[in-house]
Coordinates of C-alpha atoms in Angstrom, one line a residue:
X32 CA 115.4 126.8 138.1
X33 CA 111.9 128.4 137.0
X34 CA 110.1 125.1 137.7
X35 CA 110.5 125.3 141.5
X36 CA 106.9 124.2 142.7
X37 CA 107.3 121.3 140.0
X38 CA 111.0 120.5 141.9
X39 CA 109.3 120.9 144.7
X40 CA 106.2 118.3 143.8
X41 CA 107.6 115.4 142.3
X42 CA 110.6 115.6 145.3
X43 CA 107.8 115.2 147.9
X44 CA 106.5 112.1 145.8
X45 CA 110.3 110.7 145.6
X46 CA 110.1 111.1 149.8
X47 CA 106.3 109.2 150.2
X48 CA 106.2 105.8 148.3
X49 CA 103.1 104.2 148.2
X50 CA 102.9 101.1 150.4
X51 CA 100.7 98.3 149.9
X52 CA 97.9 96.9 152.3
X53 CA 100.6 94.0 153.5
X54 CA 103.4 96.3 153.8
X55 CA 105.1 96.1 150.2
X56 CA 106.4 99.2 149.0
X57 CA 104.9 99.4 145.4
X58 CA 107.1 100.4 142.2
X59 CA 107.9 104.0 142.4
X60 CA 107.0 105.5 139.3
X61 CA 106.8 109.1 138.4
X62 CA 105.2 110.6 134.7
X63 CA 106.0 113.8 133.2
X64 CA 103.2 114.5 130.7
X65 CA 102.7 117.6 128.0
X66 CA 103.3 118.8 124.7
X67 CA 106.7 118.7 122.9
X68 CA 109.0 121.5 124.1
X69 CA 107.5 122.8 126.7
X70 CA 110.2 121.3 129.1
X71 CA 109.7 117.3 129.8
X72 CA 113.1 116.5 129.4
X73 CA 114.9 119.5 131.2
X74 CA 113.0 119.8 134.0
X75 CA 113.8 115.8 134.5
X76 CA 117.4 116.2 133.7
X77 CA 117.6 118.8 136.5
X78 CA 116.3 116.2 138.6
X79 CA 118.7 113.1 137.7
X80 CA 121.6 116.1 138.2
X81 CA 120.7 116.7 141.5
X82 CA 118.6 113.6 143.4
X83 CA 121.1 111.8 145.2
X84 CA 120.8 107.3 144.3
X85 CA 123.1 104.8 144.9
X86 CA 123.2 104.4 140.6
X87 CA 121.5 106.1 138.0
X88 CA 120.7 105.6 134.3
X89 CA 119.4 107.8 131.3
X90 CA 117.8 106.5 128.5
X91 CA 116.4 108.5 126.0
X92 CA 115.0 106.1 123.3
X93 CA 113.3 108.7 120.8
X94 CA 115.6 106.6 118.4
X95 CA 113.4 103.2 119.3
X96 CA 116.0 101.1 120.5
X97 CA 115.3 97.3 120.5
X98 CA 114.7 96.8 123.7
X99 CA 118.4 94.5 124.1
X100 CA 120.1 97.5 123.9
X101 CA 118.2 99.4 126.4
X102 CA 118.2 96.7 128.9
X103 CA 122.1 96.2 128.2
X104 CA 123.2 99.4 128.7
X105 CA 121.0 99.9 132.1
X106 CA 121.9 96.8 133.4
X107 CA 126.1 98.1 132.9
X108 CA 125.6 101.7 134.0
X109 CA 123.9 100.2 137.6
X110 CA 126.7 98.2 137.7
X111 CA 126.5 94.8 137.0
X112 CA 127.7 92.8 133.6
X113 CA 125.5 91.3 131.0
X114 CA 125.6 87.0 130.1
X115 CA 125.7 86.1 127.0
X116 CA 124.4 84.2 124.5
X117 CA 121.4 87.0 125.4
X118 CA 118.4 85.9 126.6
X119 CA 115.7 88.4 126.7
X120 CA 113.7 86.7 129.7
X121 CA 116.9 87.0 131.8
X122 CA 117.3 89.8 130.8
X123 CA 114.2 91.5 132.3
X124 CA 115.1 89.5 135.5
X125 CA 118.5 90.5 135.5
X126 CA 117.7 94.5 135.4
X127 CA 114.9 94.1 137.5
X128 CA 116.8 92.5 140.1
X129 CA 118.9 95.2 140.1
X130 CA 116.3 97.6 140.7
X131 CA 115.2 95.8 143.2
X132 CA 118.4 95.1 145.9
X133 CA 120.0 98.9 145.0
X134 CA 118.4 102.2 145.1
X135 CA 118.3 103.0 141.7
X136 CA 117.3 106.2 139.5
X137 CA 116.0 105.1 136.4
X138 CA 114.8 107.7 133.4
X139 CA 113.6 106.9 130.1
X140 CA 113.2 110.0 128.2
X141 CA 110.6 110.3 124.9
X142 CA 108.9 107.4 126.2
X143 CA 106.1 107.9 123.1
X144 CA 108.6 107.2 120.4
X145 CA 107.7 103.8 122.1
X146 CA 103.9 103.5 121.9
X147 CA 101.7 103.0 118.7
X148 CA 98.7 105.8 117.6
X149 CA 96.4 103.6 120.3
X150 CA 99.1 104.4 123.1
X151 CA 100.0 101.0 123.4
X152 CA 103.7 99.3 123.1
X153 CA 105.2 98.5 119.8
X154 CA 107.3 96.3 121.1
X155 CA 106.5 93.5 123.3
X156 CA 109.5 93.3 125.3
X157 CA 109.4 96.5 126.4
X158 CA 105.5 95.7 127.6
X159 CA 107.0 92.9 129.4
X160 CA 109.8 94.7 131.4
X161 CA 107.0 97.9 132.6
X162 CA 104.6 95.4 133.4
X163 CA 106.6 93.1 135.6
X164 CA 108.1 96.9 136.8
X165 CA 104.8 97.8 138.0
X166 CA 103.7 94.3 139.6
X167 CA 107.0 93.8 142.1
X168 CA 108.4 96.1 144.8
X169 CA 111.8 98.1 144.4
X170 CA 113.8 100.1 145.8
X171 CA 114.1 102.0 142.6
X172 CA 112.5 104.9 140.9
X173 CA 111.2 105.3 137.5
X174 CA 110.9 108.9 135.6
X175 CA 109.3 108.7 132.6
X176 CA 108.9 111.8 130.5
X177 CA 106.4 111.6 127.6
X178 CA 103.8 113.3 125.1
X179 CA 101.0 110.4 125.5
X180 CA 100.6 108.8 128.6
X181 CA 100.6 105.1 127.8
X182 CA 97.7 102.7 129.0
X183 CA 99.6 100.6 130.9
X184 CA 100.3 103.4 133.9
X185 CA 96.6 104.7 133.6
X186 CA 96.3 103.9 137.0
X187 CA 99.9 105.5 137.7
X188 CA 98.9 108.2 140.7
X189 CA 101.9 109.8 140.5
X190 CA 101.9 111.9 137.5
X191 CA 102.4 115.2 136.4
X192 CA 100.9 116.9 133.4
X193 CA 103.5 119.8 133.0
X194 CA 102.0 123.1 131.2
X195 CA 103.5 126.2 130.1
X196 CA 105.9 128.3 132.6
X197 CA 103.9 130.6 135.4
X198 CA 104.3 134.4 134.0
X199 CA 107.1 135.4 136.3
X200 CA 109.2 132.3 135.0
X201 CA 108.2 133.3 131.3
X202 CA 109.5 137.1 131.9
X203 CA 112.5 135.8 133.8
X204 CA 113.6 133.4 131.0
X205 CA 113.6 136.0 128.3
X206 CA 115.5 138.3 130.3
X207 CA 117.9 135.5 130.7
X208 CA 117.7 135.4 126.8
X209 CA 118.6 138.9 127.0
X210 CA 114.8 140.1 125.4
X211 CA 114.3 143.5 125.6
X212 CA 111.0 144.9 126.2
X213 CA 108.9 146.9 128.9
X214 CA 107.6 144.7 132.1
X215 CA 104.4 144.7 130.0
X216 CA 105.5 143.6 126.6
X217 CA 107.5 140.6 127.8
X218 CA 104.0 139.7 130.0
X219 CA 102.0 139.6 126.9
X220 CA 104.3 137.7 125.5
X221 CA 104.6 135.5 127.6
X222 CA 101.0 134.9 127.7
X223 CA 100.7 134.8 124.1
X224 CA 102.6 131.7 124.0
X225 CA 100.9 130.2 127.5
X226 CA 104.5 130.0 128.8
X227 CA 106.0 127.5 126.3
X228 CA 109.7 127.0 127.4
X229 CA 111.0 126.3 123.7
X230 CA 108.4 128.8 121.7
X231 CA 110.1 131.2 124.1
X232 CA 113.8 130.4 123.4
X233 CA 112.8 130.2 119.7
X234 CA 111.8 133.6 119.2
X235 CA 114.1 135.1 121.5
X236 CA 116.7 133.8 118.4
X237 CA 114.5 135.1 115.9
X238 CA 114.4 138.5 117.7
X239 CA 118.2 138.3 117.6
X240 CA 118.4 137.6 114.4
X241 CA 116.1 140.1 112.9
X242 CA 115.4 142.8 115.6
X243 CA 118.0 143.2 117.7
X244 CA 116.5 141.4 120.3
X245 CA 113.9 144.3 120.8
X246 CA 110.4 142.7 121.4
X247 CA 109.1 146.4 120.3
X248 CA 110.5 146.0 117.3
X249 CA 107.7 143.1 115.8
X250 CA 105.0 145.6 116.1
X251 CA 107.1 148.0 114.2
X252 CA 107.4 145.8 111.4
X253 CA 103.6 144.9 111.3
X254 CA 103.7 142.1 112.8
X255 CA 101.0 142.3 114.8
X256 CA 100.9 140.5 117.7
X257 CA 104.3 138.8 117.5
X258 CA 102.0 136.8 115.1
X259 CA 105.0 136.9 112.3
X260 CA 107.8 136.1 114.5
X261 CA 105.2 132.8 116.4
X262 CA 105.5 130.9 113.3
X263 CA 108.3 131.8 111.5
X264 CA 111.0 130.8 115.0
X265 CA 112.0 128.0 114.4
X266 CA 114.9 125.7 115.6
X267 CA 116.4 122.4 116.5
X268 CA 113.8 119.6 118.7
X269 CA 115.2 116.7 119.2
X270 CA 117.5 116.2 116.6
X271 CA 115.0 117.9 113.8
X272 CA 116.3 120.6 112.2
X273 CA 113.8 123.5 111.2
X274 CA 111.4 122.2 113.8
X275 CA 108.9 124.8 114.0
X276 CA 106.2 124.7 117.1
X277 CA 103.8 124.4 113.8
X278 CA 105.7 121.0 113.5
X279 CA 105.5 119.8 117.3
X280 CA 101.4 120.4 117.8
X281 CA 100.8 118.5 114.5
X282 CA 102.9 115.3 115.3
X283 CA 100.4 115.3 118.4
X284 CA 97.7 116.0 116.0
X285 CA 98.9 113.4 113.7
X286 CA 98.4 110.4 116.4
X287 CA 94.8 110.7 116.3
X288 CA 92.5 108.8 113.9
X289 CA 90.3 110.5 111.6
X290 CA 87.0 110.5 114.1
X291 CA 89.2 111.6 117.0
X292 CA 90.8 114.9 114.6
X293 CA 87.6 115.9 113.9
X294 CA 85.8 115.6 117.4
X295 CA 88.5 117.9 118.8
X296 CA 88.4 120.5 116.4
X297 CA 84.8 120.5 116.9
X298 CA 85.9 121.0 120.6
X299 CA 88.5 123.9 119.8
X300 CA 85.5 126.6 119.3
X301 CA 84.9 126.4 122.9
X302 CA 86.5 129.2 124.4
X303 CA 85.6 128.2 128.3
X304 CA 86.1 125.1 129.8
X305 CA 83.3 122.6 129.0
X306 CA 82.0 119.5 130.5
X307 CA 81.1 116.1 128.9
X308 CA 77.6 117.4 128.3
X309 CA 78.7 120.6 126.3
X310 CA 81.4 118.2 124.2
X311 CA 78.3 115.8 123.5
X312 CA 77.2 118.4 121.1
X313 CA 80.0 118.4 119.2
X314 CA 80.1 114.7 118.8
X315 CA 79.4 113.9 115.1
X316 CA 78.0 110.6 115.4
X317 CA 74.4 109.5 117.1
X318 CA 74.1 109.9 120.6
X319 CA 76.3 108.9 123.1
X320 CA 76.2 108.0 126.7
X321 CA 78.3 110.3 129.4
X322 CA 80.8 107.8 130.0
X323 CA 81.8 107.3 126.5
X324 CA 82.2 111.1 126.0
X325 CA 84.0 111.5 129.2
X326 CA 86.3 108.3 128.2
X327 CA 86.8 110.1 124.9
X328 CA 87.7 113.4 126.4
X329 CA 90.2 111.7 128.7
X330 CA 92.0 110.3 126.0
X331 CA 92.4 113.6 124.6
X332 CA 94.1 114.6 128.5
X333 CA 96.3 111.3 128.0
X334 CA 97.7 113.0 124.7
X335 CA 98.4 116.1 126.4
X336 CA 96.3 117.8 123.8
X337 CA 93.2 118.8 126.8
X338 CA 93.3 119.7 130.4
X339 CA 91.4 118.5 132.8
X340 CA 90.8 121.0 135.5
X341 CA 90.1 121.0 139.1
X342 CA 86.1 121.1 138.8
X343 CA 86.3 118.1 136.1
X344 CA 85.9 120.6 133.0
X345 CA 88.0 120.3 130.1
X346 CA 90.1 122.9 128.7
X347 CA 92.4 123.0 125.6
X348 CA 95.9 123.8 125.6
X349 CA 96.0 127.2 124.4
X350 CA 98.6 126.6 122.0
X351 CA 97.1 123.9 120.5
X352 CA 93.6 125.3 120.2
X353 CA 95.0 128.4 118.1
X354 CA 97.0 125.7 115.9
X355 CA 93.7 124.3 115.0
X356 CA 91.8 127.6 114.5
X357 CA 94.0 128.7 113.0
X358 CA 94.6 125.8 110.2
X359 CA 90.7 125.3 110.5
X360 CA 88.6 127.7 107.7
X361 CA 85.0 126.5 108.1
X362 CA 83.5 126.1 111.8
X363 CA 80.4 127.1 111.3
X364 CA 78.4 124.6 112.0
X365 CA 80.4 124.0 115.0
X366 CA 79.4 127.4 116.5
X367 CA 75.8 126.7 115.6
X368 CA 75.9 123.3 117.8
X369 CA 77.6 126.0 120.4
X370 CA 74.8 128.2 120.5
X371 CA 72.2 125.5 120.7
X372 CA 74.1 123.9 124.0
X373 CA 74.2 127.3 125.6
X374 CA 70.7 128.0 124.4
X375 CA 69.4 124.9 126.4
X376 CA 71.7 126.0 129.7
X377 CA 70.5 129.5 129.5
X378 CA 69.9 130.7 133.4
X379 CA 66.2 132.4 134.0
X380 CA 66.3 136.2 134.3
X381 CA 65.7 136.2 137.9
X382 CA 68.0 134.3 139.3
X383 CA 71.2 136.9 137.8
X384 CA 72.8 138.0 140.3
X385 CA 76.3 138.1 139.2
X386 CA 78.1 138.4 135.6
X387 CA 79.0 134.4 135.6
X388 CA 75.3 134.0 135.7
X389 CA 74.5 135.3 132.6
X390 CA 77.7 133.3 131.0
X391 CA 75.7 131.4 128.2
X392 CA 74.4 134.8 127.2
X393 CA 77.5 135.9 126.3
X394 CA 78.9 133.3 124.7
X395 CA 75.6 132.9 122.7
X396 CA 76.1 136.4 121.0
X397 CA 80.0 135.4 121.0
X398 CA 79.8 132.6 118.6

């Protein structure tokens, strides 16, 4: 219910299919992209609940299922039967001719669990069935939610990168959780943890547990902040017990190689949005060209780890960039390559005419 203007989005994509030059209406497929908990998989099983299809089929294969099982079980819930001895080739053809004649909703939840640390698919089968998905027309849709976007749809126009909730949504959820707190402490709160749907319902059970649900109450126990109660909620994500939001940023963190993990934490002293130039500096090896930075920086957006925003700067996401800071001890000489790129952009005296002009100033004596 808090998600409206998502709702709202990806039900106006659902109503325009893209249509080729010669008139074939393309594979409808729509991505839900961001960090764990922060509400892929509700917000998408709001939408199977209430999008009106001919058939419809959930699959969440966080488990890894081969992909016989997956394709079995679709094919039976859109309501056709399976031949056996099972051939995988038929198989594909089988489900995607289904697709194909019916109007079909088709989900596949955790898509990630299927992709290796390069974003690509583990299993070959599954490769097979998205790519002939994406070369034919249907009649069907596709929701895929998922932490990395995988290479196969980077040219997938229809995709959302969902972030934290909006501060209204935030403040309404906790009241739903029955929080208790002035206007203003449930607001910081909220923006403390940049609207993450799960951090939220986490330490709403902390709070009951320990302070009877009274968000005043942290700050009376010293824990300043809500610092205390951040990383000590914890609760049950997908299947894991204990899961602590700790636990969810480093599985994201964990996918990257060793030059990537250090290139973004680099990045994470950056506390505007930077362009490929500014992340250059920060790039440990010789000099790169633009594109290679940019490409690099993108693959950071496909991991849901950076946004990209509307100017084509890159931002972190703001629970992830404390996660690093805060795990991080030494960034020193990070800062130093921060001063010397905003040393070299520094804006002449007389051309100040408003506070964003002197900008590099301040984040000079900053760092």
């Amino acid at each position: 219910v808090e998600r409206k203007e998502e709702i709202e989005t990806i039900k106006a994509w659902l109503n325009n299919p893209q249509v080729t030059t010669v008139g074939i209406t393309q594979a409808n497929t729509l991505g839900i992209q961001g960090l764990g908990g922060v509400g892929k998989s509700t917000l998408a099983a709001y939408l199977y609940h209430v999008l009106d299809f001919e058939a419809k089929f959930w699959a969440d294969v966080r488990l890894k299922p081969d992909f016989t099982v997956f394709a079995e079980q679709a094919i039976k819930a859109l309501g056709s039967k399976v031949s056996y001895p099972i051939d995988v080739t038929q198989l594909i053809n089988n489900l995607l001719g289904l697709l194909s004649q019916r109007r079909c909703f088709l989900v596949v939840n955790n898509l990630e669990t299927l992709l290796d640390n390069n974003r690509n698919w583990q299993d070959e089968n599954y490769q097979r069935f998205f790519s002939c998905w994406q070369q034919q027309g249907t009649n069907s849709t596709l929701l895929i939610t998922t932490q990395d976007k995988p290479k196969s749809f980077q040219g997938s126009k229809q995709w959302y990168p969902l972030g934290g909730m909006k501060l209204a949504e935030g403040v309404s959820l906790l009241n739903k959780l029955a929080v208790q707190g002035t206007i203003e402490e449930l607001e910081a709160f909220v923006k403390y943890v940049n609207g993450h749907p799960l951090t939220i319902k986490l330490v709403a059970g902390y709070l009951s547990e320990y302070c009877d649900r009274q968000l005043s109450q942290v700050e009376t126990l010293g824990l300043e902040q809500f610092e205390l109660a951040y990383q000590e909620a914890k609760g049950s994500h997908r299947n894991k017990e204990g899961a602590r939001l700790s636990w969810i940023i480093q599985q994201h963190l964990a996918r990257l190689n060793v030059e990537q993990q250090v290139f973004l934490t680099n990045l994470s002293v950056y506390r505007l949005p930077f362009n490929w130039e500014a992340a250059s500096y920060m790039w440990m090896e010789t000099e790169e060209k633009p594109f290679v930075i940019q490409k690099k920086l993108q693959e950071f957006c496909n991991r849901s780890l950076l946004i990209k925003t509307k100017d084509g700067k890159f931002q972190f996401e703001s629970l992830v960039q404390k996660f690093i800071l805060q795990q991080t001890h030494n960034l020193t000489d990070a800062h130093k390559k921060v001063i010397e790129y905003y040393k070299a952009n520094l804006k002449d005296e007389s051309s100040w005419q408003v506070l964003e002009d002197v900008a590099e100033h301040l984040e000079v004596v900053y760092h």
